[in-house]
mmCIF file of C-alpha atoms in Angstrom:
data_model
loop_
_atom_site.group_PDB
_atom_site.id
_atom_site.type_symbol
_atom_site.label_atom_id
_atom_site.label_comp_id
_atom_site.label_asym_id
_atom_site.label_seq_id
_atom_site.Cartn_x
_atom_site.Cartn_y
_atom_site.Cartn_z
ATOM 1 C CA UNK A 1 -122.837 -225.836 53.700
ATOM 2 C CA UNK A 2 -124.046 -225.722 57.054
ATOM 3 C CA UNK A 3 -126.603 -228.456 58.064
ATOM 4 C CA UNK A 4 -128.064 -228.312 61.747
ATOM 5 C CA UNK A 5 -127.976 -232.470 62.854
ATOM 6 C CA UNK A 6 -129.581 -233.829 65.839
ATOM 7 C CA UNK A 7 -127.769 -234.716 69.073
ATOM 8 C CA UNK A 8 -127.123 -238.078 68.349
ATOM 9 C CA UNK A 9 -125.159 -237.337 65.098
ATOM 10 C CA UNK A 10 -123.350 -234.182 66.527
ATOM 11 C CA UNK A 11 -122.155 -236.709 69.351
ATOM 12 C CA UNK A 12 -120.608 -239.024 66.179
ATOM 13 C CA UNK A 13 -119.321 -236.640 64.412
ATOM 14 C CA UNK A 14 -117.752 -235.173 67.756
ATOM 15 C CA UNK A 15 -116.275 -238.621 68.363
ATOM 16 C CA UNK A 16 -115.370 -239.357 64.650
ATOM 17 C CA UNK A 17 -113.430 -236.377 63.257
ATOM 18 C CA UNK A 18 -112.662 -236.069 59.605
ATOM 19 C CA UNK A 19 -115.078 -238.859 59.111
ATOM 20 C CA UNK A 20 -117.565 -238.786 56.242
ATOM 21 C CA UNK A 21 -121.073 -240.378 56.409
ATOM 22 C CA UNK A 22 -124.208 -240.710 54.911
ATOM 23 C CA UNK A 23 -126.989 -238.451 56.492
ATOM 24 C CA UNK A 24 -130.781 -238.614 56.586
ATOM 25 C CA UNK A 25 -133.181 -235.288 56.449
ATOM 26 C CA UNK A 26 -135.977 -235.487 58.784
ATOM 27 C CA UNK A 27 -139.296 -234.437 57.111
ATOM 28 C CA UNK A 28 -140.823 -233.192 59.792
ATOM 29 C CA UNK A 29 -138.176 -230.809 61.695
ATOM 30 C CA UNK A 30 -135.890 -230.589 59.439
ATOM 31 C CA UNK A 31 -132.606 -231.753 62.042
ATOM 32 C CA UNK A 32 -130.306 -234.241 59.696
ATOM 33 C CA UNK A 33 -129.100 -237.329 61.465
ATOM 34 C CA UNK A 34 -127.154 -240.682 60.871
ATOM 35 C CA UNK A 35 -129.345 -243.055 59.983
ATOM 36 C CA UNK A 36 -127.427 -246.015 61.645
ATOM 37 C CA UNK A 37 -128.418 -243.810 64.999
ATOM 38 C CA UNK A 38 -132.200 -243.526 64.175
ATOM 39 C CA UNK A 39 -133.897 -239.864 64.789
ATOM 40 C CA UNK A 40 -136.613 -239.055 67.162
ATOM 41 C CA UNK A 41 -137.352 -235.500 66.341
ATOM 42 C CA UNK A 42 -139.303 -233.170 68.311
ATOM 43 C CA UNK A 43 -142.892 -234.161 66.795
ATOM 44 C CA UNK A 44 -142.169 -237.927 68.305
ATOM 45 C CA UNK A 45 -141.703 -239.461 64.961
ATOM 46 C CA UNK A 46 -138.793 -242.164 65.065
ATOM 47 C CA UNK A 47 -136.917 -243.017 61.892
ATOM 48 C CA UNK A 48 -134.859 -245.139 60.964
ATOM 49 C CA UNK A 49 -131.983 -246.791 63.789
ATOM 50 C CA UNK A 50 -131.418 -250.472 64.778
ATOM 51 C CA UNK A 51 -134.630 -252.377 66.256
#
C-alpha cells in the first residue's frame, strides 16, 4: 500500500528507518501524517501536534 504523507512525516520516516508508527488521515487533503508532528495541510487546517 502506498500512502502519500506530508513533509513532516516523510522527514521521520526518512530519519527513522524500519520504524513503525501510528498515522493520521487528513480529511481535508487527504496527505497522512504522524500525529505526534501535527499536520497543516494545504486548506490551513492544523491537526493534531504538541501545543
Amino acid at each position: 500500500m502506498n500512502l502519500m504523507y506530508d513533509e513532516d512525516t516523510q522527514r521521520w520516516f526518512y530519519q527513522n528507518p524500519f520504524s513503525q508508527t501510528t498515522v493520521c488521515k487528513c480529511e481535508d487533503c487527504g496527505l497522512y501524517y504522524k500525529p505526534i508532528l501535527g499536520h497543516r495541510c494545504k486548506k490551513g487546517v492544523k491537526r493534531g501536534g504538541k501545543g
